[in-house]
Short mmCIF file of C-alpha atoms and ligand atoms in Angstrom, two decimals:
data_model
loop_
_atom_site.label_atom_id
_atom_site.label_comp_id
_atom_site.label_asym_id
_atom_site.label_seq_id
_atom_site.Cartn_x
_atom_site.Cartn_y
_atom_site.Cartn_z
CA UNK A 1 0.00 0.00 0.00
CA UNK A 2 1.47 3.61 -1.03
CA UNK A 3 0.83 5.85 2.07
CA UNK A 4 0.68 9.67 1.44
CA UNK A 5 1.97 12.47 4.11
CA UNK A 6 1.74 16.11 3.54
CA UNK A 7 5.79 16.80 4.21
CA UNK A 8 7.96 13.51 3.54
CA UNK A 9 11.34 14.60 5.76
CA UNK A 10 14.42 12.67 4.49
CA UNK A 11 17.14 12.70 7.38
CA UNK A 12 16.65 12.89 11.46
CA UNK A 13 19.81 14.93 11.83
CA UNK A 14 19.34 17.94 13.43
CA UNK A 15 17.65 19.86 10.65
CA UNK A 16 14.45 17.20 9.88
CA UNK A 17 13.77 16.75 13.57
CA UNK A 18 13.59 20.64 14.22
CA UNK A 19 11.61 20.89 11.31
CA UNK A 20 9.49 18.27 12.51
CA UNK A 21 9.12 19.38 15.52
CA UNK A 22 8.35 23.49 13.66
CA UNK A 23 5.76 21.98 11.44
CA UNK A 24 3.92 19.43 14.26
CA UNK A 25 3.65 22.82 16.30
CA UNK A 26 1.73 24.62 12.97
CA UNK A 27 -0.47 21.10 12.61
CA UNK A 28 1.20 19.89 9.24
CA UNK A 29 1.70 16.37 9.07
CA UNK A 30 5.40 14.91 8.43
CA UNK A 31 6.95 11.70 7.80
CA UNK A 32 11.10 11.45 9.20
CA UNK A 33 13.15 8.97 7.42
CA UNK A 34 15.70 8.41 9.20
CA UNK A 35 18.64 5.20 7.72
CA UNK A 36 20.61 5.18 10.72
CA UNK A 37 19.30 3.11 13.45
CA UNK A 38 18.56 5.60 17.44
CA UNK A 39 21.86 4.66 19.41
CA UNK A 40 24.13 5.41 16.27
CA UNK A 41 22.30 9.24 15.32
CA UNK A 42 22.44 9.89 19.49
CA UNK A 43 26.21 9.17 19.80
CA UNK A 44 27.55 11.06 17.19
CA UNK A 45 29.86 13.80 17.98
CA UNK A 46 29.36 16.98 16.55
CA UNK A 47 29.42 20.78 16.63
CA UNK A 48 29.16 22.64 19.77
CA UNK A 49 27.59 25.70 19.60
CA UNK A 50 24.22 27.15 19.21
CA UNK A 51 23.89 31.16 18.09
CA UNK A 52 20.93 33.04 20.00
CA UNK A 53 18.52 32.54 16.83
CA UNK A 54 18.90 28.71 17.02
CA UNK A 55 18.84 28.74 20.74
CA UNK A 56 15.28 31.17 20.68
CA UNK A 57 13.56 28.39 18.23
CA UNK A 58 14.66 25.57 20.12
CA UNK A 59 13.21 27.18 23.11
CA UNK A 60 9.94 28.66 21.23
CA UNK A 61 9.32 25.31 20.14
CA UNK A 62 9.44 23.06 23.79
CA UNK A 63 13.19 21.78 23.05
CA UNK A 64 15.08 24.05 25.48
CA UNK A 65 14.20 22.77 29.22
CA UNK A 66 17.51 20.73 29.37
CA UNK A 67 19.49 23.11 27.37
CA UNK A 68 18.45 26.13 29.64
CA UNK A 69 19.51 23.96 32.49
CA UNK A 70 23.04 22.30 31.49
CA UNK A 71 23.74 24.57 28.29
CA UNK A 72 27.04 27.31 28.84
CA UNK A 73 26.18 30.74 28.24
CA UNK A 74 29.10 32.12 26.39
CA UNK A 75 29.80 36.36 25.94
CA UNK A 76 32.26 35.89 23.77
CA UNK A 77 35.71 34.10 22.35
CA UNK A 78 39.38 34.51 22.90
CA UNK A 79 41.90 34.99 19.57
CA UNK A 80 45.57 33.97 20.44
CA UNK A 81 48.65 34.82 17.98
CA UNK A 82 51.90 35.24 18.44
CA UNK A 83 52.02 34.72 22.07
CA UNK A 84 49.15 37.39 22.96
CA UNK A 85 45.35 36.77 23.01
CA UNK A 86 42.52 39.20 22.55
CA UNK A 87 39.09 38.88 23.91
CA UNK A 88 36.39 39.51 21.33
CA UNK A 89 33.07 40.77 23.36
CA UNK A 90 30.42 39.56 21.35
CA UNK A 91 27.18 41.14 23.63
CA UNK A 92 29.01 44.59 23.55
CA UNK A 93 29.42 44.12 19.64
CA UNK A 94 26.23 42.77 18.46
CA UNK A 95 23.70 44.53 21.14
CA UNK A 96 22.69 41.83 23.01
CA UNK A 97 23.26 38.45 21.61
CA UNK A 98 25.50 35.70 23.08
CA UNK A 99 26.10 32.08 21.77
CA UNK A 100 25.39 28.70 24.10
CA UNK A 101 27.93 25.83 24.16
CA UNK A 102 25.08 22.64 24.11
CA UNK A 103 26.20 20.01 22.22
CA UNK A 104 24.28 19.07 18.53
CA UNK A 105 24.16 15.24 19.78
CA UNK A 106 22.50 16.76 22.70
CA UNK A 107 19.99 18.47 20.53
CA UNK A 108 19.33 15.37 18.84
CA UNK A 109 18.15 13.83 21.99
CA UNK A 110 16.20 16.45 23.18
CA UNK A 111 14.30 16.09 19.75
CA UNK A 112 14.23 13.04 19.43
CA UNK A 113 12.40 12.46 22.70
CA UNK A 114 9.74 15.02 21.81
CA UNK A 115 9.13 13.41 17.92
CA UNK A 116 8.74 10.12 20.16
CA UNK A 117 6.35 11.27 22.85
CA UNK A 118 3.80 13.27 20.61
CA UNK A 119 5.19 14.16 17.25
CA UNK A 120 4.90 12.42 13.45
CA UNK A 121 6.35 9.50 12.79
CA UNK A 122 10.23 8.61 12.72
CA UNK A 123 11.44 5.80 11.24
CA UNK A 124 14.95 4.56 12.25
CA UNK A 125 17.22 2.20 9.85
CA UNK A 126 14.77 3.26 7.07
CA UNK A 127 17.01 3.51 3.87
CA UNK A 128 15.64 6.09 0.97
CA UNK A 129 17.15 5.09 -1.79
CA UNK A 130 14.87 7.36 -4.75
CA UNK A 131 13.08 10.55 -4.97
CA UNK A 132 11.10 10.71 -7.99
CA UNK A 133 8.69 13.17 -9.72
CA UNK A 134 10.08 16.48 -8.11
CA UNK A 135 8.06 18.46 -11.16
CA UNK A 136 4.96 16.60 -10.31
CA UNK A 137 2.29 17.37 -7.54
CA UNK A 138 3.30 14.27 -5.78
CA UNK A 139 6.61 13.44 -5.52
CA UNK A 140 7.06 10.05 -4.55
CA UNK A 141 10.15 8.44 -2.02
CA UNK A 142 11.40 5.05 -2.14
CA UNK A 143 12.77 3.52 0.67
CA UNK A 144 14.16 -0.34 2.22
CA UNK A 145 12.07 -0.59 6.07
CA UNK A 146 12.49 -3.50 8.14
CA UNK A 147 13.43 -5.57 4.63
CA UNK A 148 10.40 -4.78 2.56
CA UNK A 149 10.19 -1.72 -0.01
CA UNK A 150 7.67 1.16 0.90
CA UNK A 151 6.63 4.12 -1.02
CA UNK A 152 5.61 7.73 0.36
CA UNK A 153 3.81 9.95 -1.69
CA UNK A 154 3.85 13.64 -0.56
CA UNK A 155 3.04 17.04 -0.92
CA UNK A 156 6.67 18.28 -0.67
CA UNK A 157 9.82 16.09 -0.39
CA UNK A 158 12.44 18.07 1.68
CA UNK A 159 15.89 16.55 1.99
CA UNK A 160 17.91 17.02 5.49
CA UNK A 161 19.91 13.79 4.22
CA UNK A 162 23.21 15.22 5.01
CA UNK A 163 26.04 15.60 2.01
CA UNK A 164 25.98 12.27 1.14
CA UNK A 165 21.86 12.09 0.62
CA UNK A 166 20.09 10.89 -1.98
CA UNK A 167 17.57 13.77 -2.45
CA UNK A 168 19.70 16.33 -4.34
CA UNK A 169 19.84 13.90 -7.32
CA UNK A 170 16.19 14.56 -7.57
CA UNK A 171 16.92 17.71 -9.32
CA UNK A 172 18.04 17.50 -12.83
CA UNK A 173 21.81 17.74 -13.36
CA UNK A 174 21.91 20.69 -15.63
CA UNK A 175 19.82 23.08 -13.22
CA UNK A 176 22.02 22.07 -11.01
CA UNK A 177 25.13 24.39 -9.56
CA UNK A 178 27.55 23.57 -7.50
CA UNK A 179 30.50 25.79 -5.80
CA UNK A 180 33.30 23.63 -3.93
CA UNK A 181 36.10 24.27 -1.95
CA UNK A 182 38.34 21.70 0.07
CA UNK A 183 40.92 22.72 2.61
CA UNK A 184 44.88 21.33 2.57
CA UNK A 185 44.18 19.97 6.32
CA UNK A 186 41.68 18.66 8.69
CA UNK A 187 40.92 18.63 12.38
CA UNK A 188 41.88 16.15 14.68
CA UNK A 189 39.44 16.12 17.45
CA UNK A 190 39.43 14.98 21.01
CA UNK A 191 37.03 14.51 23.74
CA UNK A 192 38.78 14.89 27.80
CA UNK A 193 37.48 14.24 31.18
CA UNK A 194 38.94 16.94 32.31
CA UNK A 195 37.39 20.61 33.22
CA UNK A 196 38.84 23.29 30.86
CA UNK A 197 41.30 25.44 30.86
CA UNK A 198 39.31 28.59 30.24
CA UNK A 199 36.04 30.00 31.05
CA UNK A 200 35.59 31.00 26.99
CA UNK A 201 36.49 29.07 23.81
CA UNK A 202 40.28 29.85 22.46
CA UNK A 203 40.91 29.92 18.71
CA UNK A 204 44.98 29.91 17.94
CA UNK A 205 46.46 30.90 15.27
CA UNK A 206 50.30 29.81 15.69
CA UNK A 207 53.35 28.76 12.67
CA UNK A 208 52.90 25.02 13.91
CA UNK A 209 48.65 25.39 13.15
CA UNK A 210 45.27 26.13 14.36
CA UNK A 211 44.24 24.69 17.79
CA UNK A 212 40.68 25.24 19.17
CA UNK A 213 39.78 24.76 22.80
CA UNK A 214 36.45 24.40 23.33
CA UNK A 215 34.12 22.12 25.85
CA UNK A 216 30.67 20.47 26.54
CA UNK A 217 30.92 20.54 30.36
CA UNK A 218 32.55 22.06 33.35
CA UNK A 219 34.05 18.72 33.58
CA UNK A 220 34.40 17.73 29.82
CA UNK A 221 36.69 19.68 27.36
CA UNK A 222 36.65 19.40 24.07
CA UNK A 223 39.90 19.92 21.81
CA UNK A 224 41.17 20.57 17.97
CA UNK A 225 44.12 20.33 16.27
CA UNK A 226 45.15 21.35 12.83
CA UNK A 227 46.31 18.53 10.87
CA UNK A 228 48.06 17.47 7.61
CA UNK A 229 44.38 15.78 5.13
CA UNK A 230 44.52 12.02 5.81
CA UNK A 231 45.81 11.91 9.06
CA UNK A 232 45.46 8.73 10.89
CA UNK A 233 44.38 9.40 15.16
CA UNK A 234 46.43 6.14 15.86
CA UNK A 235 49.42 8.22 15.21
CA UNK A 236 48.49 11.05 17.66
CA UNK A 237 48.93 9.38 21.60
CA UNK A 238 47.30 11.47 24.07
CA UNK A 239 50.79 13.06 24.94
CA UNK A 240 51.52 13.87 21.35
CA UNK A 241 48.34 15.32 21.42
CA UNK A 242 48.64 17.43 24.86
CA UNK A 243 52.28 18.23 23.81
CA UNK A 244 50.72 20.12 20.66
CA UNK A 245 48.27 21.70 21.93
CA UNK A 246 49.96 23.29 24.84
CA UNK A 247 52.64 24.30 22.17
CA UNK A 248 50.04 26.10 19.87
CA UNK A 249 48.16 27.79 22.93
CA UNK A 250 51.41 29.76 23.95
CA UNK A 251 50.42 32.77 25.33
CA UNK A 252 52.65 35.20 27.27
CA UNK A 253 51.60 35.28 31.60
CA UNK A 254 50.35 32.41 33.68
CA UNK A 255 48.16 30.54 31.72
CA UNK A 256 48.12 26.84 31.69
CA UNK A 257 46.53 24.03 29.99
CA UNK A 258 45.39 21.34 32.44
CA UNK A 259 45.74 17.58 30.93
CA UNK A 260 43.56 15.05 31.27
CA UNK A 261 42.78 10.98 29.71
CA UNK A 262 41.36 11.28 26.11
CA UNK A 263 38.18 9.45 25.96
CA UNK A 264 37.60 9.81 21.99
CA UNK A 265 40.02 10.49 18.59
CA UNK A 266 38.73 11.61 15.19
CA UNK A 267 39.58 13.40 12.36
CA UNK A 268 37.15 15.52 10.56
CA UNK A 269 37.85 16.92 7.02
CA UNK A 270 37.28 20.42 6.21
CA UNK A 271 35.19 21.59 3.11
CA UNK A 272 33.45 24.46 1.32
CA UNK A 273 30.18 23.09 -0.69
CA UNK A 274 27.23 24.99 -2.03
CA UNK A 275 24.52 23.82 -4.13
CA UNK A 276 21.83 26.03 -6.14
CA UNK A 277 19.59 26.51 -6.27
CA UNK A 278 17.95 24.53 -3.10
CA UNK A 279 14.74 23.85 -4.38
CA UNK A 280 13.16 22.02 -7.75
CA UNK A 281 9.72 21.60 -8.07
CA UNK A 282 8.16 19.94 -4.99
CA UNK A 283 11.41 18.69 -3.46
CA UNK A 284 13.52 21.63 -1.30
CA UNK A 285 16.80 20.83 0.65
CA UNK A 286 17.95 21.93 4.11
CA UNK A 287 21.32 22.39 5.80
CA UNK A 288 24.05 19.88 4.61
CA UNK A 289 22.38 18.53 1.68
CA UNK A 290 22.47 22.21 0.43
CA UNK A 291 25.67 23.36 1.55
CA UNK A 292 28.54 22.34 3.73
CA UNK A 293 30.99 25.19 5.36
CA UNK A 294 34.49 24.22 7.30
CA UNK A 295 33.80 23.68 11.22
CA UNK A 296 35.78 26.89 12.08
CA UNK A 297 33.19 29.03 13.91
CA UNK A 298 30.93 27.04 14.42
CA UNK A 299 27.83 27.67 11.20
CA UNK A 300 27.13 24.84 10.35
CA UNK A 301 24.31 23.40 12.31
CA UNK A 302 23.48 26.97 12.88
CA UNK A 303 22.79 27.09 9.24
CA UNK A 304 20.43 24.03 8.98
CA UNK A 305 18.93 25.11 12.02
CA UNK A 306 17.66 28.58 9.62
CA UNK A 307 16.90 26.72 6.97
CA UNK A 308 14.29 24.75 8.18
CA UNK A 309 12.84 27.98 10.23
CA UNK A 310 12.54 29.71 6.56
CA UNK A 311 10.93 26.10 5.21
CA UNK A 312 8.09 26.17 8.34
CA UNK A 313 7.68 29.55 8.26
CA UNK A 314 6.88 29.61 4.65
CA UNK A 315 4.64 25.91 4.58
CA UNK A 316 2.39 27.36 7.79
CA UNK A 317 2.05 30.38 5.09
CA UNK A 318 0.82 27.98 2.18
CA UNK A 319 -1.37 26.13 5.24
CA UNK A 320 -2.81 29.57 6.31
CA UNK A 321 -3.05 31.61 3.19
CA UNK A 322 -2.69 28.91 0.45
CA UNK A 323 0.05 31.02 -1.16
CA UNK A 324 3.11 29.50 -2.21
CA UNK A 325 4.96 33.07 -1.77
CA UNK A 326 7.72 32.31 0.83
CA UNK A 327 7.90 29.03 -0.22
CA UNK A 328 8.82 30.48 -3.82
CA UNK A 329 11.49 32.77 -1.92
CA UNK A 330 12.64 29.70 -0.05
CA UNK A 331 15.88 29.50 -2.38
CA UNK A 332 16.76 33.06 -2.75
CA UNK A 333 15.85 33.83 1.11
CA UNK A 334 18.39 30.75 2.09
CA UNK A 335 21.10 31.23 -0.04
CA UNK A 336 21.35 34.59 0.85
CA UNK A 337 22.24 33.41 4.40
CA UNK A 338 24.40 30.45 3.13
CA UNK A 339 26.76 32.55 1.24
CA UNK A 340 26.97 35.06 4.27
CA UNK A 341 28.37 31.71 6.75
CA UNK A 342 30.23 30.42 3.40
CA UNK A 343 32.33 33.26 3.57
CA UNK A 344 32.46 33.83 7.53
CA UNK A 345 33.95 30.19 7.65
CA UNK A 346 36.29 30.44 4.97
CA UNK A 347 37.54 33.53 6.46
CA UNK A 348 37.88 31.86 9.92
CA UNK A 349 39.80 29.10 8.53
CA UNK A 350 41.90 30.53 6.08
CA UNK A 351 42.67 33.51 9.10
CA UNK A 352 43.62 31.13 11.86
CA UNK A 353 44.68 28.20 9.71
CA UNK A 354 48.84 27.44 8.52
CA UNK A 355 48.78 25.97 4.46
CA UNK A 356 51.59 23.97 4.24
CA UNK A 357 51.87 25.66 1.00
CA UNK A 358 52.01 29.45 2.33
CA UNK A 359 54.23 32.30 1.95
CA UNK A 360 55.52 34.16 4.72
CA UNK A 361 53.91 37.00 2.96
CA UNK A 362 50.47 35.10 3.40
CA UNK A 363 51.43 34.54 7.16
CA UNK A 364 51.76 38.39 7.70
CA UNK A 365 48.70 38.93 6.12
CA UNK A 366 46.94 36.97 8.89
CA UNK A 367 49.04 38.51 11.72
CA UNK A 368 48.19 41.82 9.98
CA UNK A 369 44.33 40.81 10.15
CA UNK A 370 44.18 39.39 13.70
CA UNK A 371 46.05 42.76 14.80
CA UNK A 372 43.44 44.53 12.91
CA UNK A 373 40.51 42.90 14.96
CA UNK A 374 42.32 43.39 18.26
CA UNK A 375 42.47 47.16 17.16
CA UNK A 376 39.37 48.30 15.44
CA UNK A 377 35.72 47.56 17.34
CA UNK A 378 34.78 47.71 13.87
CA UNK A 379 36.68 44.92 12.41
CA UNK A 380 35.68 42.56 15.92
CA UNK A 381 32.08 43.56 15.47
CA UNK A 382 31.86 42.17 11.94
CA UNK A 383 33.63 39.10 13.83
CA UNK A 384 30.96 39.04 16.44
CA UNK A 385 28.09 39.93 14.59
CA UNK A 386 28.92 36.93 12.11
CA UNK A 387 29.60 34.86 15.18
CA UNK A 388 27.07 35.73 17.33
CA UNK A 389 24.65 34.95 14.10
CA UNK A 390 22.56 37.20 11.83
CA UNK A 391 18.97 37.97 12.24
CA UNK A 392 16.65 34.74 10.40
CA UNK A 393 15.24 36.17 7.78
C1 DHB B 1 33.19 23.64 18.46
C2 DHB B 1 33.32 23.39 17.11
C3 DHB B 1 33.66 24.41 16.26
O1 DHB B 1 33.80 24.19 14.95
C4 DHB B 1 33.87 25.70 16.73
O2 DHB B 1 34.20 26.69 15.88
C5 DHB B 1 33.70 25.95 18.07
C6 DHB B 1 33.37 24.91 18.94
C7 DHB B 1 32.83 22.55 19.38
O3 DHB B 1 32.66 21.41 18.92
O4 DHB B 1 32.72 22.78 20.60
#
């Protein structure tokens, strides 16, 4: 039997279950296909931090009781180059708005746990594997469910299926554009039971690489390292690891970097990926699937987070009004955002990041640019304002 739903949701990542959860508040019915199975999308480490517009919806929406009560408050981040730091005050800059250190697998749970208890259906280990008929009124989804085939038939087919999904290849390749970027290192990141060494998240810029400190609790830190593309972890032991990261946080004074056993290892790549336009016919895609921006400041689940408030906002419109209006806009109103944290993160990582293939000219370009942010409240508020996250819109 074909079943029909009004909005088929591909993906229960972070950006289909907060659109779930946006269009179960507004009385649309949804469908989440989800292929991974509960344990595996609950355990998976990702970003860290939430801007205040991500934070507000998860609140508006009955997802924030647990991150009010164990999520950070953060007023802004420390720079560090050449031995000196600089404290970049992002209230101050911005008028008001602040960022919250709450982990994404955290934010998984929390919606998870509300789609269980009283939202739509979500399917775990349920494979798509085609999305046909995007120009039609009822695109259709195919997809492998505890070993039979099942079809959906929907009103709109909207892809949160990560990079890797299957939905993009709904849309015909020659409307199709794609802009692509990837980055001569990667990230090694650790997990540490031990509390960290600052109160607000350090991003070092230093001739031996980029090192991040960040954390998820007063007891947990969390910790990366520049390194060379196809890096293996089993070559990094935990004192490698401390040893170069206390060497890239030098800082003139008393600070210190407290050590402590590494509990997890992995190496992320770092990549620039856009696609356009993000919607064909019935079938519209949301945060990864659309674009993909290097983890340096933190935009990407930000990103998919304002997607899918641009995608609810605009399907309670049709619902309400039956105009398609927003929904038209949908691309446009996106990308407009997308290109805005496309270039924030490039500028982040290219900034605060060593090429292996860069000039010493190149290097005092980035001195010259971190000593411009550290002088100008101008050049730290477009920092903070990028940061801190733009107004949803
Ligand atoms: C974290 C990740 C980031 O990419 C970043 O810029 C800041 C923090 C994190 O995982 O905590």
């Amino acid at each position: 039997m074909q079943h029909h739903t009004t909005v088929g949701i591909i993906g229960g990542g972070p950006a289909g279950l907060l659109l779930a959860r946006l269009l179960h508040n507004h009385g649309i019915d949804c469908v989440v296909l989800e292929s991974r199975e509960r344990d595996y999308v609950e355990q998976r480490q990702r970003a860290g931090i939430l801007e205040q517009g991500t934070v507000d919806v998860l609140r508006s929406c009955g997802a924030g009781e647990r991150l009010d009560r164990e999520g950070l408050v953060h007023d802004g981040i420390e720079l560090r180059w050449n031995r000196r730091s600089h404290r970049v005050d992002f209230p101050a800059l911005t008028g008001g708005r602040r960022v919250w250190v709450y982990a994404q697998t955290e934010v998984v749970k929390d919606l998870i746990a509300l789609q269980l208890a009283d939202g739509a259906p979500l399917l775990f280990g349920a494979h798509v594997h085609a999305v046909e008929g995007a120009d039609t009124d009822r695109p259709v989804v195919r997809y492998r469910h505890e070993g039979r085939e099942k079809t959906l038939s929907c009103d709109y087919v909207i892809g949160c299926d990560g990079f890797h999904g299957v939905t993009r290849s709904a849309f015909p390749e020659q409307a199709r554009r794609t802009y692509e970027r990837v980055y001569p290192f990667s990230w090694l990141g650790i997990l540490a039971d031990v509390a960290p060494s600052c109160e607000e998240l350090i991003y070092a810029h230093s001739p031996r690489g980029f090192a991040l400190h960040s954390m998820r609790s007063p007891e947990v830190s969390r910790l990366y390292l520049q390194v060379p593309n196809g890096t293996d972890p089993a070559d990094w032991s935990d004192e490698r690891i401390w040893d170069e990261l206390e060497a890239r946080f030098a800082v003139d004074g008393d600070w210190k970097l407290e050590r402590g056993p590494v509990t997890s290892k992995a190496v992320l790549p770092m990549r620039s990926f856009v696609t356009e336009p993000m919607r064909w016919g019935r079938v519209l895609l949301a945060g990864d699937a659309a674009h993909i921006v290097p983890p340096t400041g933190a935009k990407g689940l930000n990103l998919a987070a304002a997607d899918v408030i641009v995608l609810a906002r605009a399907l309670a419109h049709l619902k309400e009004t039956g105009s398609t209006a927003l929904l038209d806009a949908y691309s446009d109103t996106c990308l407009r955002r997308v290109w805005r944290a496309e270039h924030f993160s490039w500028f982040m990582t290219t900034t605060l990041h060593t090429d292996p293939a860069q000039s010493d000219f190149d290097t005092r370009l980035q001195i010259s640019q971190l000593d411009r942010i550290a002088a100008s409240p101008h050049a730290a508020a477009e920092l903070a304002e990028n940061y801190a996250g733009l107004e949803i819109g």
